Tab-separated table of C-alpha atoms in Angstrom:
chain	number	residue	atom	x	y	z
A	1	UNK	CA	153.993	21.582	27.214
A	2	UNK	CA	153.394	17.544	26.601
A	3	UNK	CA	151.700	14.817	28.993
A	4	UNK	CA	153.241	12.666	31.289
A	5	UNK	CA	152.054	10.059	30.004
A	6	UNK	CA	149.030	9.252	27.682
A	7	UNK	CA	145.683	8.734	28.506
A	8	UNK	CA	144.074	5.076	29.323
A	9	UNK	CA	140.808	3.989	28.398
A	10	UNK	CA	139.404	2.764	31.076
A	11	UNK	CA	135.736	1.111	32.409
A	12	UNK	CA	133.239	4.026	31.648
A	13	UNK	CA	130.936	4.864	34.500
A	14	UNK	CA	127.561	3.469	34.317
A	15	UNK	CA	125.014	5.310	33.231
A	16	UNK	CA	122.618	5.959	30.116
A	17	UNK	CA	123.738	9.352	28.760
A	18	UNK	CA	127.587	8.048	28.661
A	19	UNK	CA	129.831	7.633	25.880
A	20	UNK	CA	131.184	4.117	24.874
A	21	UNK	CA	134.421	4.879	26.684
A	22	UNK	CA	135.947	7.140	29.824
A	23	UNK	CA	139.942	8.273	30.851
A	24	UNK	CA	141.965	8.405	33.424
A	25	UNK	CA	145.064	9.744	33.845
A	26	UNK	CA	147.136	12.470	35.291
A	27	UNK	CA	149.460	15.436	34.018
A	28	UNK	CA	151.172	18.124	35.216
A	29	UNK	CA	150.224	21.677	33.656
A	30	UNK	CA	152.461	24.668	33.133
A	31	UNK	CA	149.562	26.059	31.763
A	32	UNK	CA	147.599	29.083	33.887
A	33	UNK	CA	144.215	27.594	34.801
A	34	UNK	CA	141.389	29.292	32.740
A	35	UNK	CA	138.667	31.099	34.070
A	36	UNK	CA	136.210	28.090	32.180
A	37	UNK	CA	133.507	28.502	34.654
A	38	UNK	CA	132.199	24.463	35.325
A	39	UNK	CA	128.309	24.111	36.443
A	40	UNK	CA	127.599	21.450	38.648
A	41	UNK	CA	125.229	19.028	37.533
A	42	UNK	CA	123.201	15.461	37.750
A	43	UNK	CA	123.956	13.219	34.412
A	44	UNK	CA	122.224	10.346	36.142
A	45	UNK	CA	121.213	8.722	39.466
A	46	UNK	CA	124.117	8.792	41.846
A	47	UNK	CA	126.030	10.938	39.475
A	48	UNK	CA	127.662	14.747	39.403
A	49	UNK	CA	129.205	16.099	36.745
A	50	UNK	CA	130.349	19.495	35.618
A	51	UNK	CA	129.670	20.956	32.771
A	52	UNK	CA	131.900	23.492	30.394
A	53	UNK	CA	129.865	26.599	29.866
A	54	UNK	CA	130.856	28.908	26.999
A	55	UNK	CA	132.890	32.152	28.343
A	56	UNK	CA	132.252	35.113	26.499
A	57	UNK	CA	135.101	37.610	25.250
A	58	UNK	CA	136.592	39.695	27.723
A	59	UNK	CA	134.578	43.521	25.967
A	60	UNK	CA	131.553	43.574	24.053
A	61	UNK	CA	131.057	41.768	20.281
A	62	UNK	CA	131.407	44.594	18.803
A	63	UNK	CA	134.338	46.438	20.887
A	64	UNK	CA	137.486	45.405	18.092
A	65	UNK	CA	135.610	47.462	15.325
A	66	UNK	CA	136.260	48.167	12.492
A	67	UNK	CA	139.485	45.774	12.672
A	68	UNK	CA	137.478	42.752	13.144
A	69	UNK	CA	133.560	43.124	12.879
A	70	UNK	CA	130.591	41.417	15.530
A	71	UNK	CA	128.957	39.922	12.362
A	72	UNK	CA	132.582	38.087	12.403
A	73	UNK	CA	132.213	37.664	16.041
A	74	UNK	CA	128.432	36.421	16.000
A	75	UNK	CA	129.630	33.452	13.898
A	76	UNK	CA	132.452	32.470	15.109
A	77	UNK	CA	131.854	33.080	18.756
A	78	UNK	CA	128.125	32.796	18.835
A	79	UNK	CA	128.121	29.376	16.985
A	80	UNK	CA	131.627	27.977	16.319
A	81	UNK	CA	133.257	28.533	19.706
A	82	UNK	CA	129.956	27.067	21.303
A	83	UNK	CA	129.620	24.250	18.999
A	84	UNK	CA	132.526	23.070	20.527
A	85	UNK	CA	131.739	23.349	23.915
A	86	UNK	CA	128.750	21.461	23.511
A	87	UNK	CA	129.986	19.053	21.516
A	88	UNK	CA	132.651	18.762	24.156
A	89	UNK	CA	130.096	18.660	26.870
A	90	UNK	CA	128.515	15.827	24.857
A	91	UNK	CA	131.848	13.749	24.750
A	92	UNK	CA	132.299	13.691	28.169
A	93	UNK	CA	129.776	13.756	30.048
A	94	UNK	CA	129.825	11.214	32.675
A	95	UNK	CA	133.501	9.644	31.809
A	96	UNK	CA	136.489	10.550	33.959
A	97	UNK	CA	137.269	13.132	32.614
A	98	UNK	CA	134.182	14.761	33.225
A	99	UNK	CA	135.422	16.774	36.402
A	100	UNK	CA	139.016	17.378	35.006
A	101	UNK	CA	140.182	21.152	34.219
A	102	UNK	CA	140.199	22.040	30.327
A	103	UNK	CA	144.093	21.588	30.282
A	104	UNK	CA	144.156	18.156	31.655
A	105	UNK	CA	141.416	17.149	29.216
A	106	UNK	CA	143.332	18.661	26.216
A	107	UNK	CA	146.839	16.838	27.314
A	108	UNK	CA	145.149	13.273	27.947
A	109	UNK	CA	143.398	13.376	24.392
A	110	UNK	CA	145.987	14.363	22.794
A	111	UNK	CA	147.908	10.600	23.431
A	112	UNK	CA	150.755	11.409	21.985
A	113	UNK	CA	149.542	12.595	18.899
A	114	UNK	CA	147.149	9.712	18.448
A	115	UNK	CA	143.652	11.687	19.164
A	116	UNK	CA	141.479	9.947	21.516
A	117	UNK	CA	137.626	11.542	20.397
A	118	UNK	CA	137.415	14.466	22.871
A	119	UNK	CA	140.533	15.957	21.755
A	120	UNK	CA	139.616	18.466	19.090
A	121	UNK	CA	136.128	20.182	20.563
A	122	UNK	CA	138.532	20.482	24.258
A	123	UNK	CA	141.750	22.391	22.273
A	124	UNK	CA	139.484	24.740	20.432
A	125	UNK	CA	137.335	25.248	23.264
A	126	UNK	CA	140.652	26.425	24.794
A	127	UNK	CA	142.110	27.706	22.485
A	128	UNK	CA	139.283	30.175	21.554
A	129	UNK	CA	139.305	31.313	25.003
A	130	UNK	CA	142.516	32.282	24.669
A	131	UNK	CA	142.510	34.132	21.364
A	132	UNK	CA	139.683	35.861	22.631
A	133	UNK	CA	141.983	37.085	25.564
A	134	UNK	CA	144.938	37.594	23.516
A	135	UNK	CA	142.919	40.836	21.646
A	136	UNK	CA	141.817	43.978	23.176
A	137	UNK	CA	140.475	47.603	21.746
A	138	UNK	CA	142.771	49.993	21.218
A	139	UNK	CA	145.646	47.206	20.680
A	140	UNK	CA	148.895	46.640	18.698
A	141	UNK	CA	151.597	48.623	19.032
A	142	UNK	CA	154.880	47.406	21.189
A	143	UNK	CA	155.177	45.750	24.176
A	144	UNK	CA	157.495	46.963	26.737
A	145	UNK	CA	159.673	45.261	29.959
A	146	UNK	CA	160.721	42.008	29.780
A	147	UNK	CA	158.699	40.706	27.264
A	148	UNK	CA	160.174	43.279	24.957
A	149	UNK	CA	164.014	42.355	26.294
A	150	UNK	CA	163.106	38.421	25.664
A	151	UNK	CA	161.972	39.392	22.505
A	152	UNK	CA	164.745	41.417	21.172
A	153	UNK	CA	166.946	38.627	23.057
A	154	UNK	CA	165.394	36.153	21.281
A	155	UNK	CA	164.483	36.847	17.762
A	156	UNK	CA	166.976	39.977	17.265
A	157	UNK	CA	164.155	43.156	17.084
A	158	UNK	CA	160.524	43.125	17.218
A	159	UNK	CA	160.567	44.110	13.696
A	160	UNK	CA	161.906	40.333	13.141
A	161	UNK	CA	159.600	39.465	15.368
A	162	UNK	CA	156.475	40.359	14.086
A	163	UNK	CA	157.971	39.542	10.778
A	164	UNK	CA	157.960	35.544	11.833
A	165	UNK	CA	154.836	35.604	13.717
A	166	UNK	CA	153.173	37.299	10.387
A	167	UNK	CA	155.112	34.566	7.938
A	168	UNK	CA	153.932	31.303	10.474
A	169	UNK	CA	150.504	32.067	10.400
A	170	UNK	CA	150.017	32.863	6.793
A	171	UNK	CA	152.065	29.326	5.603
A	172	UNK	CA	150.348	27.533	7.921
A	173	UNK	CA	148.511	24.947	5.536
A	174	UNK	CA	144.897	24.697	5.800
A	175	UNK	CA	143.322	25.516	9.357
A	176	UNK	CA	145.137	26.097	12.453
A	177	UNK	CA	147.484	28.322	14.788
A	178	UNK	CA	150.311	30.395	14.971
A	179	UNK	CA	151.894	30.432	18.480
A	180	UNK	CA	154.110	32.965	20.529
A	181	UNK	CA	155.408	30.253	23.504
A	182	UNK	CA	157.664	30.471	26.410
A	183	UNK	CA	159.813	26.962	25.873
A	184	UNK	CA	161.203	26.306	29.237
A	185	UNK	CA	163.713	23.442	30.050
A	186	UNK	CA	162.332	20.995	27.410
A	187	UNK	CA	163.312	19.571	24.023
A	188	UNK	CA	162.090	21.255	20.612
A	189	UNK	CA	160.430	17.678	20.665
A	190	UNK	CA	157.039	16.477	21.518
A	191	UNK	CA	156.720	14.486	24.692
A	192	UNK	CA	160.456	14.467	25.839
A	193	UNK	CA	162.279	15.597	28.823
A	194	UNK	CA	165.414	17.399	28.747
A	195	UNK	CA	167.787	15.554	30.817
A	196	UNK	CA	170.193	18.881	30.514
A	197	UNK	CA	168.085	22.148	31.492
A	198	UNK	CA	170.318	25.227	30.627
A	199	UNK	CA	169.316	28.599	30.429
A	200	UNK	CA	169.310	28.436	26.730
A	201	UNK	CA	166.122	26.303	26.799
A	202	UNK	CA	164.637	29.211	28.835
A	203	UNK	CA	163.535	31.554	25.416
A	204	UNK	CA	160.569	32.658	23.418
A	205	UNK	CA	159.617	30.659	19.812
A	206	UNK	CA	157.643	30.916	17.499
A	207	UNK	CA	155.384	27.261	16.284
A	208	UNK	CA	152.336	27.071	14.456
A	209	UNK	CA	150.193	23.912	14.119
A	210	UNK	CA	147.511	22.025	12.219
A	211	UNK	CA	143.689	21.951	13.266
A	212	UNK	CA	143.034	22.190	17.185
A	213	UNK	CA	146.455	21.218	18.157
A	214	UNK	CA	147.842	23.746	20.955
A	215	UNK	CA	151.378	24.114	22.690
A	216	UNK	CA	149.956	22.585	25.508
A	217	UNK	CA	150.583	19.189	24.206
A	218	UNK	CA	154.415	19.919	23.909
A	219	UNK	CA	154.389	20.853	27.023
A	220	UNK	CA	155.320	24.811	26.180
A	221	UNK	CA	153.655	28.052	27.790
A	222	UNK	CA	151.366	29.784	25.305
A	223	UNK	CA	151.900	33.688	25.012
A	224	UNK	CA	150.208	34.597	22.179
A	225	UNK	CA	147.832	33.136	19.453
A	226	UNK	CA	146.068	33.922	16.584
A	227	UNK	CA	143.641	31.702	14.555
A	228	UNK	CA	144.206	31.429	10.840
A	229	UNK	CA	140.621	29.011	10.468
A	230	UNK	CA	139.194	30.457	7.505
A	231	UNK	CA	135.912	31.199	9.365
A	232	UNK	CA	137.791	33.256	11.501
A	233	UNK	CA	138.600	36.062	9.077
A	234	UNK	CA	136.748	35.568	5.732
A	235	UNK	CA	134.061	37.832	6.639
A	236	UNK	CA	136.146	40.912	7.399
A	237	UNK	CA	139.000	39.868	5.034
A	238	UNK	CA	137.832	37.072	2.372
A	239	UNK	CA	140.498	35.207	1.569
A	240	UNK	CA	143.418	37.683	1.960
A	241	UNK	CA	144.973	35.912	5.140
A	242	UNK	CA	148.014	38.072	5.447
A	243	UNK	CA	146.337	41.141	5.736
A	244	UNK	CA	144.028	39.887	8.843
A	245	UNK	CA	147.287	38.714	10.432
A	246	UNK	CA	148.968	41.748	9.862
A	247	UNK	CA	145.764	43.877	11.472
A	248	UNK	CA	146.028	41.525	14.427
A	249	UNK	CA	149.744	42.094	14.976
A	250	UNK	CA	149.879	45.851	14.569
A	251	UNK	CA	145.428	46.750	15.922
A	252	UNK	CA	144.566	43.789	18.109
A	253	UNK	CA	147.304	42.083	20.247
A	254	UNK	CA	146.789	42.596	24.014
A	255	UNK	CA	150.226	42.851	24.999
A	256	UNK	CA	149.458	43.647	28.847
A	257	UNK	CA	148.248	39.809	28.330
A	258	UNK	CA	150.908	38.915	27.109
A	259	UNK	CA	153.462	39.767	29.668
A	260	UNK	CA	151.056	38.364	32.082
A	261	UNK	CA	151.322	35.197	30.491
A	262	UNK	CA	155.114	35.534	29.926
A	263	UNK	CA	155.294	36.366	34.363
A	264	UNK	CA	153.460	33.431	34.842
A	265	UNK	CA	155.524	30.906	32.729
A	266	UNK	CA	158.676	31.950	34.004
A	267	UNK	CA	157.332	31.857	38.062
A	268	UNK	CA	156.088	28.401	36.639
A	269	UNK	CA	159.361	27.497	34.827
A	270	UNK	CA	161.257	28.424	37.972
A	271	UNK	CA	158.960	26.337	40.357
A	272	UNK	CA	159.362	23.385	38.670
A	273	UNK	CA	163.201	23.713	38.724
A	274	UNK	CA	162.890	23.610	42.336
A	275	UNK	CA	160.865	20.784	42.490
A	276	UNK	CA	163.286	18.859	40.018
A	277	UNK	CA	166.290	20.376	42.219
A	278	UNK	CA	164.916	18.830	45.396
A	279	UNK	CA	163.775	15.538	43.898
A	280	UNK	CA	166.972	14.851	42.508
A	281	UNK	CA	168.843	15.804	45.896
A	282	UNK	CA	165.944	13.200	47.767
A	283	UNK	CA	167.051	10.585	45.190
A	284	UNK	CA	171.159	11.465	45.792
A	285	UNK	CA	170.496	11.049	49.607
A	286	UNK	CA	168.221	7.755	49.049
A	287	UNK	CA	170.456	6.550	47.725
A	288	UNK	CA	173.940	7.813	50.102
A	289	UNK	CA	171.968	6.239	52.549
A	290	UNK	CA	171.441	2.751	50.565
A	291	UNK	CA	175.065	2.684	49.554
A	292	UNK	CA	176.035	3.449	53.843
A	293	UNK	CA	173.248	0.915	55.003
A	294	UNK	CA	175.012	-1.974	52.677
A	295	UNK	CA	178.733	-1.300	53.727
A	296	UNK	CA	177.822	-1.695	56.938
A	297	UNK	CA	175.849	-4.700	56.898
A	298	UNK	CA	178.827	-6.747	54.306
A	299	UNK	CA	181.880	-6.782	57.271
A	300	UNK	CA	178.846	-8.890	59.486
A	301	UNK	CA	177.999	-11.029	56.275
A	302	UNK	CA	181.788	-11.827	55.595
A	303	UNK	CA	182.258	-12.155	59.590
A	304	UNK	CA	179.450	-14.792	59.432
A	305	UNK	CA	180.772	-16.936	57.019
A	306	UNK	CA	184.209	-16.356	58.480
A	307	UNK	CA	182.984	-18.530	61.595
């Protein structure tokens, strides 16, 4: 899901512990809020700021054994996941965007694919928190209801599903993210509008992408992620990549969040269509009204010069 527009440096607020620059901006986020909880704090005289604290998993560290181990989780939750969110904390402390949800952060810094510092500690802050989410015990399997019907809709069978989630994340070069999105009314492009909504834009895909980058930036709804960083499986599974993937797909995947996810996009999806509906029917009458006010004023103009 991609930013209105990108974010603008601006004059950094004045104080000691500050970085060199701060943002402003604002975008609109199809995005469901995360539960980051933000604690309130002074940075310096006269100043509040909140602070990202580090959520932990939704069960215990050691709760997805033996599929994926707590020594894994100790490392890459204990000190990856909150190296970020301090070093996040750290980059913006005291600049706009200090007091700005996770998602708006992420979307600004992105700037159109030209990363402004914050960018990459804020998307795997977020993005963590969501892969986290994405697992539970006793997972796997098959969905069901209409994330199963969009699926089989959309990719043929699960079977071909699975298949192209499983293929994205292992050929994804280096570090980075396979993604199961909702793409709703937009472009397969980053950053554009589609000036033709049809219900054909309204399906499931399947992206990947490099680093911390994140569907949020192309302005899609994120289902479903997994993280193919090397630090994120190479204790349990070395380098054999494919094999963690397929042990996430068919032992992990929390498909109860999934369909959450998928409800929400769709309510989201269908919201916004009603707010484009009724902004383009404001604009039609605006400008009915323009077009009425002008013939009637033209027969007194012509009148005028008449005499």
């Amino acid at each position: 899901m991609a930013a209105s527009a990108a974010a603008t440096i601006a004059t950094p607020l004045k104080c000691g512990l500050l970085s060199s620059q701060g943002f402003s901006g604002s975008t609109r986020i199809l995005q469901l809020k995360k539960n980051e909880k933000r604690s309130v704090k002074k940075a310096c005289r006269g100043l509040i700021t909140a602070k990202i604290d580090l959520s932990p998993p939704p069960y215990s560290l050691d709760a997805l054994e033996p599929h994926m181990s707590r020594e894994t989780f100790e490392y890459h939750w204990g000190k990856h996941h909150r190296a970020y969110v301090d070093n996040l904390n750290k980059q913006i402390v005291g600049t706009e965007l200090d007091l700005k949800p996770l998602e708006e952060i992420i979307v600004a810094t992105y700037n159109k694919g030209d990363l402004l510092p914050p960018f990459n500690n804020a998307a795997q802050v977020w993005n963590h928190d969501f892969f986290w989410e994405s697992m539970k015990p006793g997972g796997g399997g098959e969905p069901s209801g209409e994330l199963l019907r969009l699926i089989k809709r959309d990719f043929g069978s699960f079977e071909v599903f699975v298949n192209e989630f499983k293929a994205a994340a292992a050929t994804q070069f280096g570090s980075g993210w396979a993604w199961l999105v909702y793409k709703a009314n937009r472009l397969d492009v980053g950053n554009a509008v589609n000036p033709r909504p049809t219900d054909e834009d309204k399906k499931l895909a399947i992206v990947k992408s490099p680093n911390a980058v994140n569907p949020l930036v192309w302005d899609y709804s994120p289902l479903l992620t997994v993280d193919v960083w090397e630090h994120a499986y190479y204790l349990d599974f070395q380098n054999r990549r494919p094999d963690y993937v397929s042990t996430f797909m068919e032992k992990l995947v929390s498909w109860d969040a999934v369909s959450a996810r998928l409800e929400a996009a769709m309510a989201r999806a269908a919201e916004r269509e009603k707010e484009e509906e009724m902004k383009k029917t404001e604009s039609e009458d605006n400008l009915t009204n323009s077009e009425a006010v002008e013939m009637y004023l033209d027969p007194d103009s012509e009148d005028s010069e008449a005499t």
